[in-house]
mmCIF file of C-alpha atoms and ligand atoms in Angstrom:
data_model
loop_
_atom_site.group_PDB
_atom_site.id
_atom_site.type_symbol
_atom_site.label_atom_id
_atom_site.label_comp_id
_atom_site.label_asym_id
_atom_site.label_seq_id
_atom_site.Cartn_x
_atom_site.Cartn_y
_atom_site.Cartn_z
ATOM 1 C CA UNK R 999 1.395 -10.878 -1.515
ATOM 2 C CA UNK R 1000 1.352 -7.890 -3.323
ATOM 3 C CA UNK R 1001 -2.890 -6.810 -3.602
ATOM 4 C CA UNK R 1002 -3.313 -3.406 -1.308
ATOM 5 C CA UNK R 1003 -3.290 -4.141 2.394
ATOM 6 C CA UNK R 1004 -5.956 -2.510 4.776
ATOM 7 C CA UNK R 1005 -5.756 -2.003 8.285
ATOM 8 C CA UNK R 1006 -9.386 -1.984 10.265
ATOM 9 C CA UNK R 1007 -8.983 -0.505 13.502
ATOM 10 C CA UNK R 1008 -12.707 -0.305 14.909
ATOM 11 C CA UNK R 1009 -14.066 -1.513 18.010
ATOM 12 C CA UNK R 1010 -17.581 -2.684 17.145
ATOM 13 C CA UNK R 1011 -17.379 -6.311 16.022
ATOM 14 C CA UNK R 1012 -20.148 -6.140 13.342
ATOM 15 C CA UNK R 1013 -18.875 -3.109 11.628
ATOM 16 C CA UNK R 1014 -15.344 -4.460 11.283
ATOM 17 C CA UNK R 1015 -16.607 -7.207 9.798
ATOM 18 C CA UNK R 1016 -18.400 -5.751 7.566
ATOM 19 C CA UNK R 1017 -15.879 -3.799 6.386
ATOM 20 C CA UNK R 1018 -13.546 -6.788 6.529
ATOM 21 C CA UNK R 1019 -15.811 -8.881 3.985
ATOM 22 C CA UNK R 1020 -16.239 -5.698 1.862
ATOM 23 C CA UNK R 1021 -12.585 -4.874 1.623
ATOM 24 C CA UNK R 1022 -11.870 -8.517 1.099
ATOM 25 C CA UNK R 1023 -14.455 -8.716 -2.010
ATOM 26 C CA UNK R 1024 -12.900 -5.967 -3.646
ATOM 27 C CA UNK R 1025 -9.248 -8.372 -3.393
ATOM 28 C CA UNK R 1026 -7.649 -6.808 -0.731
ATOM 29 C CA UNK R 1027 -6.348 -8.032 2.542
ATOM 30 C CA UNK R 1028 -7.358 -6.704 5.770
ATOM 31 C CA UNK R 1029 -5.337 -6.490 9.626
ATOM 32 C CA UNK R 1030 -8.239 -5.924 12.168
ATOM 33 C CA UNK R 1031 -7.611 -4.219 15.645
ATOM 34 C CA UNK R 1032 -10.414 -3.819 17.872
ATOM 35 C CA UNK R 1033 -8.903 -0.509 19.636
ATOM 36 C CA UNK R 1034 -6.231 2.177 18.611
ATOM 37 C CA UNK R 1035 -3.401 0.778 20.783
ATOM 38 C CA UNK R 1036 -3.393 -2.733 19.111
ATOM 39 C CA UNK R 1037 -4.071 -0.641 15.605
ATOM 40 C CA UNK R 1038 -0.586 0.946 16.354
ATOM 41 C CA UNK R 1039 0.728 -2.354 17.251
ATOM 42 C CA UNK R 1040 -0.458 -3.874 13.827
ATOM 43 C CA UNK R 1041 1.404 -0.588 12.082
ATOM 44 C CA UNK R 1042 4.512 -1.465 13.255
ATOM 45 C CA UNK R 1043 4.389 -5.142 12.608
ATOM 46 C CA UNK R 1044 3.316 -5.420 8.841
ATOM 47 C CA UNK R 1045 2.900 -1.790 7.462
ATOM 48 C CA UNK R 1046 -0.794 -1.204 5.709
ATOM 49 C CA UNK R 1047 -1.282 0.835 2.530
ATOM 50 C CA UNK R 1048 -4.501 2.299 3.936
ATOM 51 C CA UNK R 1049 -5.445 2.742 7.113
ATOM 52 C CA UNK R 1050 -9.794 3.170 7.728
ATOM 53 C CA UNK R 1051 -9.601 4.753 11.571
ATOM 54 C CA UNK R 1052 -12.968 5.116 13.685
ATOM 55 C CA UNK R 1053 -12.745 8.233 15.956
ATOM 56 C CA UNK R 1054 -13.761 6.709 18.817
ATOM 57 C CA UNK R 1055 -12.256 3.652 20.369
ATOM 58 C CA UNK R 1056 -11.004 2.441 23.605
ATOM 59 C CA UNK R 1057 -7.779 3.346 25.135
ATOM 60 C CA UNK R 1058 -6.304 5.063 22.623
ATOM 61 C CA UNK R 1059 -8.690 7.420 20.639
ATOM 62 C CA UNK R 1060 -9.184 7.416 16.860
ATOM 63 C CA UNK R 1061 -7.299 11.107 17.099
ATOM 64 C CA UNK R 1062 -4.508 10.187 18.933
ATOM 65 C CA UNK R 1063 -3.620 6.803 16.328
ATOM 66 C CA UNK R 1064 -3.911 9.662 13.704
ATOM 67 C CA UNK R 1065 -1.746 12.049 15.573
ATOM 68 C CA UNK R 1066 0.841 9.428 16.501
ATOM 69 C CA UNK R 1067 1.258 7.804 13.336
ATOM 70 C CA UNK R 1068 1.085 11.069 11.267
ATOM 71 C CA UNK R 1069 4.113 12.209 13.820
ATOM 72 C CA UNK R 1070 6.296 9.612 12.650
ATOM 73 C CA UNK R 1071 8.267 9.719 9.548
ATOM 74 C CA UNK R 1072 8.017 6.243 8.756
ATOM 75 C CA UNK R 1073 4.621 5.807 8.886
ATOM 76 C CA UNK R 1074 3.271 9.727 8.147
ATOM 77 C CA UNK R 1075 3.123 8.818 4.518
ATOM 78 C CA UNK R 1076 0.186 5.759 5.403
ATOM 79 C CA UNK R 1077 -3.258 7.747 4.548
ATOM 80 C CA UNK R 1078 -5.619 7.359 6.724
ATOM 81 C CA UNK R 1079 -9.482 7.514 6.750
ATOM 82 C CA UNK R 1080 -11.223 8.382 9.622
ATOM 83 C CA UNK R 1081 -14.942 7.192 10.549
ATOM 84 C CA UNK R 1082 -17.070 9.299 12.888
ATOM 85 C CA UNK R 1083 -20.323 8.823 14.298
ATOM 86 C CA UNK R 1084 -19.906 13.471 14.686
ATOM 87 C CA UNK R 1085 -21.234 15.250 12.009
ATOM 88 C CA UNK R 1086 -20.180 18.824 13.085
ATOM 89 C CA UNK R 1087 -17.820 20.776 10.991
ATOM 90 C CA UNK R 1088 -15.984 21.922 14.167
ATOM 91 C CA UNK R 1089 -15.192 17.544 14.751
ATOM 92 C CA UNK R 1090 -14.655 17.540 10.697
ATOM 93 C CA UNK R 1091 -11.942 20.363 11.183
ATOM 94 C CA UNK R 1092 -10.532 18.873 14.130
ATOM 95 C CA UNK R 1093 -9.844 15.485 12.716
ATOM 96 C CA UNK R 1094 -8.056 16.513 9.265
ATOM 97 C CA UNK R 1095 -6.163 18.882 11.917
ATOM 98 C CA UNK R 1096 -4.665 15.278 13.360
ATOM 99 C CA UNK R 1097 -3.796 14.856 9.729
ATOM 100 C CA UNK R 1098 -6.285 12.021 8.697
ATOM 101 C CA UNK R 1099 -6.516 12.536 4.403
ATOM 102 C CA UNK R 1100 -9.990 11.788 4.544
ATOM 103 C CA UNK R 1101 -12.985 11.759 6.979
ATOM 104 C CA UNK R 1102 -16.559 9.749 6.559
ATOM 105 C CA UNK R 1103 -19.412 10.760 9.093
ATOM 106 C CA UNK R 1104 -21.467 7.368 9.897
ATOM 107 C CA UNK R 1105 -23.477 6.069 8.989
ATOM 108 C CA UNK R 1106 -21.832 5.900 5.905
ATOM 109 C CA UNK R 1107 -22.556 3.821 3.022
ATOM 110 C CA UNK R 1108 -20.276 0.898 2.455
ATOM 111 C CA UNK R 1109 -19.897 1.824 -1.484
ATOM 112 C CA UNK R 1110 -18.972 5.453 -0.593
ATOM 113 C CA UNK R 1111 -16.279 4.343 1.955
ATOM 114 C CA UNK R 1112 -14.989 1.810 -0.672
ATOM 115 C CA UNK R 1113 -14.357 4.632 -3.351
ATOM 116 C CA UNK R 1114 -13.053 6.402 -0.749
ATOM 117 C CA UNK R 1115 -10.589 3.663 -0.356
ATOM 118 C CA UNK R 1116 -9.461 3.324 -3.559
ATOM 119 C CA UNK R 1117 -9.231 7.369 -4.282
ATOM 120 C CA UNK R 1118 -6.340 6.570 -1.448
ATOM 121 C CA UNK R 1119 -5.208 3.421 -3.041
ATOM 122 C CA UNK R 1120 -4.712 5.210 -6.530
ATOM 123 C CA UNK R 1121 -2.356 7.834 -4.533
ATOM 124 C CA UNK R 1122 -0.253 5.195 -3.073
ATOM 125 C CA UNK R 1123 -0.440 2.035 -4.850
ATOM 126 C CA UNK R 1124 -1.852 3.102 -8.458
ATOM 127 C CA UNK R 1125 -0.722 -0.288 -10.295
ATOM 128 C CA UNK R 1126 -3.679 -2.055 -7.894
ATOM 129 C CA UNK R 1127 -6.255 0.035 -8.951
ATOM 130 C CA UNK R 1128 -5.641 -0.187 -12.370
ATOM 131 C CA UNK R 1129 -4.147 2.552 -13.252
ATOM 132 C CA UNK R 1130 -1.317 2.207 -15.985
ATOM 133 C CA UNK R 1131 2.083 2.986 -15.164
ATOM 134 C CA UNK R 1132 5.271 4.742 -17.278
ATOM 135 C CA UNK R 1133 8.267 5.563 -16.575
ATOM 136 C CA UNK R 1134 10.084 6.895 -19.637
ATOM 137 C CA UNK R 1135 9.504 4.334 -22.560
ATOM 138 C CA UNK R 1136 7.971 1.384 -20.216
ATOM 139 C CA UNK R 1137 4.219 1.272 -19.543
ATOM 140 C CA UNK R 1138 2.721 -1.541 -17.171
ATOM 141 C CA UNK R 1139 -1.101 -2.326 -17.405
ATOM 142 C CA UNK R 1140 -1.491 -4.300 -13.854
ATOM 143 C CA UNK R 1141 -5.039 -5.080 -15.435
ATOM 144 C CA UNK R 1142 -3.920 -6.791 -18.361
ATOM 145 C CA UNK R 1143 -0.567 -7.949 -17.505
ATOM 146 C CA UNK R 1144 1.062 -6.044 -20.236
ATOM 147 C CA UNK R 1145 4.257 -4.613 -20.079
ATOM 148 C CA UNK R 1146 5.791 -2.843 -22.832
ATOM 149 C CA UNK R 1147 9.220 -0.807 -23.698
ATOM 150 C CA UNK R 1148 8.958 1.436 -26.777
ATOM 151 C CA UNK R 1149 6.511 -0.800 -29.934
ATOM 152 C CA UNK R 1150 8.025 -3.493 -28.321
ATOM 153 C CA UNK R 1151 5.697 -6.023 -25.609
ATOM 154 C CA UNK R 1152 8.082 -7.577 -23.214
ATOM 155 C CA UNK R 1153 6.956 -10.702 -21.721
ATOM 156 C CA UNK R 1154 7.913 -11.267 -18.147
ATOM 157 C CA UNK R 1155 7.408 -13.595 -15.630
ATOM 158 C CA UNK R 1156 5.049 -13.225 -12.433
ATOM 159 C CA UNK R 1157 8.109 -12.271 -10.041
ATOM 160 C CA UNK R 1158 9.333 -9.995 -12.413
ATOM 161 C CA UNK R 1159 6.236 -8.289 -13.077
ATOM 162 C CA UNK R 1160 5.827 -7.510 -9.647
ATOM 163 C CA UNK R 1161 9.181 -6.532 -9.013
ATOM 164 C CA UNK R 1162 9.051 -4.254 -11.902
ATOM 165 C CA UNK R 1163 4.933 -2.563 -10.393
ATOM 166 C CA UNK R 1164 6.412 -2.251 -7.306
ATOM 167 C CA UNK R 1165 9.724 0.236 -8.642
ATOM 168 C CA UNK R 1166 7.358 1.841 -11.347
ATOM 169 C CA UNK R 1167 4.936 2.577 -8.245
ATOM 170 C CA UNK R 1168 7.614 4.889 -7.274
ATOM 171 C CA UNK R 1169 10.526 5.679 -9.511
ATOM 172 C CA UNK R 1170 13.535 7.106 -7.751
ATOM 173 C CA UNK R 1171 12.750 5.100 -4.542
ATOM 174 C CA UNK R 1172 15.713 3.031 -3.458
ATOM 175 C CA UNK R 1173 14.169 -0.390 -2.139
ATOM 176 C CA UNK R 1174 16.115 -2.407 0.397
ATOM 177 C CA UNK R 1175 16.072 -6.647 -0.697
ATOM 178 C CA UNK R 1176 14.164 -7.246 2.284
ATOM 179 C CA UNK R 1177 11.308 -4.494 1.260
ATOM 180 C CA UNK R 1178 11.591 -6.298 -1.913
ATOM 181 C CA UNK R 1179 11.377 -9.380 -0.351
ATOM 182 C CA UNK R 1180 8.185 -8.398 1.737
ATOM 183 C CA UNK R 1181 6.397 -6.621 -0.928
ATOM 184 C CA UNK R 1182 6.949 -9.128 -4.103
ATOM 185 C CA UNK R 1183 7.060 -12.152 -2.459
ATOM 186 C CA UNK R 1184 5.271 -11.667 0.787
ATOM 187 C CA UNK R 1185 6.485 -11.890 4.808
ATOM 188 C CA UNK R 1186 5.021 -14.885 5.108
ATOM 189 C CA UNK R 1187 7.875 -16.511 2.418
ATOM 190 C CA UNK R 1188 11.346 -17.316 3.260
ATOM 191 C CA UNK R 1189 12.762 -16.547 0.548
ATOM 192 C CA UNK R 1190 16.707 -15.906 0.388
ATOM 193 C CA UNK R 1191 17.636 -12.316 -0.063
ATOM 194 C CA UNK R 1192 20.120 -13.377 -3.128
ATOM 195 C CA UNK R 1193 16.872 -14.376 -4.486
ATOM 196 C CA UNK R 1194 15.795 -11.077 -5.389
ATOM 197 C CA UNK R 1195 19.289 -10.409 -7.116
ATOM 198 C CA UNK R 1196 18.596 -13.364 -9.471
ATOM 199 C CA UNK R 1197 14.946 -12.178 -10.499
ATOM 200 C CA UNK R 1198 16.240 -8.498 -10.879
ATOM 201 C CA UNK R 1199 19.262 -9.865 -13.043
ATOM 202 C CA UNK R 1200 16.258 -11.605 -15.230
ATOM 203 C CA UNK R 1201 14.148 -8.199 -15.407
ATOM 204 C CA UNK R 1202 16.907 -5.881 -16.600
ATOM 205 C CA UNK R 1203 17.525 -8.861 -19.603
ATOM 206 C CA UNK R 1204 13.986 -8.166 -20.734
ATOM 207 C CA UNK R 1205 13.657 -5.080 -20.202
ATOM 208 C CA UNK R 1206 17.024 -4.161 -22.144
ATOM 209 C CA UNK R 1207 16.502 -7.174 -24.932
ATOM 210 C CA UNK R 1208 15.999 -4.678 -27.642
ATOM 211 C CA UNK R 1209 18.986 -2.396 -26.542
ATOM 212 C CA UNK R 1210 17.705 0.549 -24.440
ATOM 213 C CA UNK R 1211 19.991 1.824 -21.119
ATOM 214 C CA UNK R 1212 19.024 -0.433 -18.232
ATOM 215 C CA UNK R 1213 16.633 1.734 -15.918
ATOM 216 C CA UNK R 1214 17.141 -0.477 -13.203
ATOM 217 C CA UNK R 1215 19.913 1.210 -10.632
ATOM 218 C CA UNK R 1216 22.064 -0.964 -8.118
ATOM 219 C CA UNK R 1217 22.326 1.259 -5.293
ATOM 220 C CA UNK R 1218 25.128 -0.053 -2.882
ATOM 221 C CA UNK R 1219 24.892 -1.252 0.255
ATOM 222 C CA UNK R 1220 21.100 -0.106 -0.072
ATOM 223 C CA UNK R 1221 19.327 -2.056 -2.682
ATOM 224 C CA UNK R 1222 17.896 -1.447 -6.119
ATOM 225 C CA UNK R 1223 16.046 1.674 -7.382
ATOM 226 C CA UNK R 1224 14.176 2.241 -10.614
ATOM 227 C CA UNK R 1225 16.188 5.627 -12.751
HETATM 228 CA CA1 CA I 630 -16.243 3.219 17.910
#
């Protein structure tokens, strides 16, 4: 549903698993690809938050996933950690060149490459990491579950909570219903797009309870955006 979503892609059985179980502890969910074409292949079909990249895999290299995806305007914004078994500078160099945001040598240890993980994770999805949100007079404390305008504490409902993460996550981004769809209620839902009008319709009525202009912006023909 909506916890951060990791893609693997790293051939050796063991250590994708133990990443896997790692990433899984800390509440996320994991896509595994044993080599770099299925890892572009997973991309495509349910976009990751994070991707963790080893360097070298079969058929298509570590570098070349990197070089592809960061080539691509709808996926260049994914960051992506690469894992290499090289420990020169010149390979270090060479693989933030491909435009990888971070780089771990292995062996590495599976704490390090966790914060490493989350220093991503507070970048693109801070609500998940606990980070509080504002946006002009509303905070949102994913920890707690508070959400507050002004002195005031709303109280929301679970949908509407999300709903409201997910546009404070990024404030000015105009979300399509079926993004909405995807990221509140998850792919695996069907859920009717009108849906998503009705629990936006119930989030502006909290939100603006006390008075207070309604951030939430219908954006025509596109969806909804947040200011
Ligand atoms: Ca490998």
């Amino acid at each position: 549903m909506n916890e951060p979503h990791v893609l693997i892609v790293e051939d050796e059985p063991a250590q994708r698993e133990v990443l896997a179980y790692n990433l899984e502890a800390e509440g996320y969910r994991t896509s595994r690809a044993e080599d770099g074409e299925q890892g572009l292949l997973l991309v495509d079909e349910d976009a990751p938050d994070v991707i963790v990249l080893d360097w070298m895999l079969p058929n298509v290299s570590g570098i070349e996933v990197c070089r592809q995806l960061k080539m691509r305007p709808e996926t260049r914004a994914i960051p992506i950690i690469m894992l290499s078994a090289r420990s020169e500078e010149v390979d270090k160099v060479r693989g933030l060149e491909t435009g990888a945001d971070d780089y771990v040598v292995k062996p590495y240890a599976v704490a390090e490459l966790m914060a490493r993980v989350r220093t991503q994770l507070r970048r693109v999805r801070p609500s998940t990491v606990g980070q509080v949100l504002t946006y002009e007079d509303i905070a949102l404390d994913a920890e707690t579950h508070r959400v507050s305008r002004g002195e005031t504490e709303l109280k929301l409902g679970p949908t509407e909570f999300r709903l409201l993460s997910t546009f404070m996550e990024k404030p000015g981004r105009v979300w399509s219903r079926e993004q909405l769809l995807d990221r509140v209620w998850g792919r695996d839902i069907y859920v009717d797009t009108r849906t998503v009008d009705v629990h936006i319709g119930r989030l502006r009525k909290v939100l603006t309870q006390n008075g207070g202009v309604d951030p939430v912006r219908t954006v025509r023909g596109a969806g909804y955006a947040l200011g």
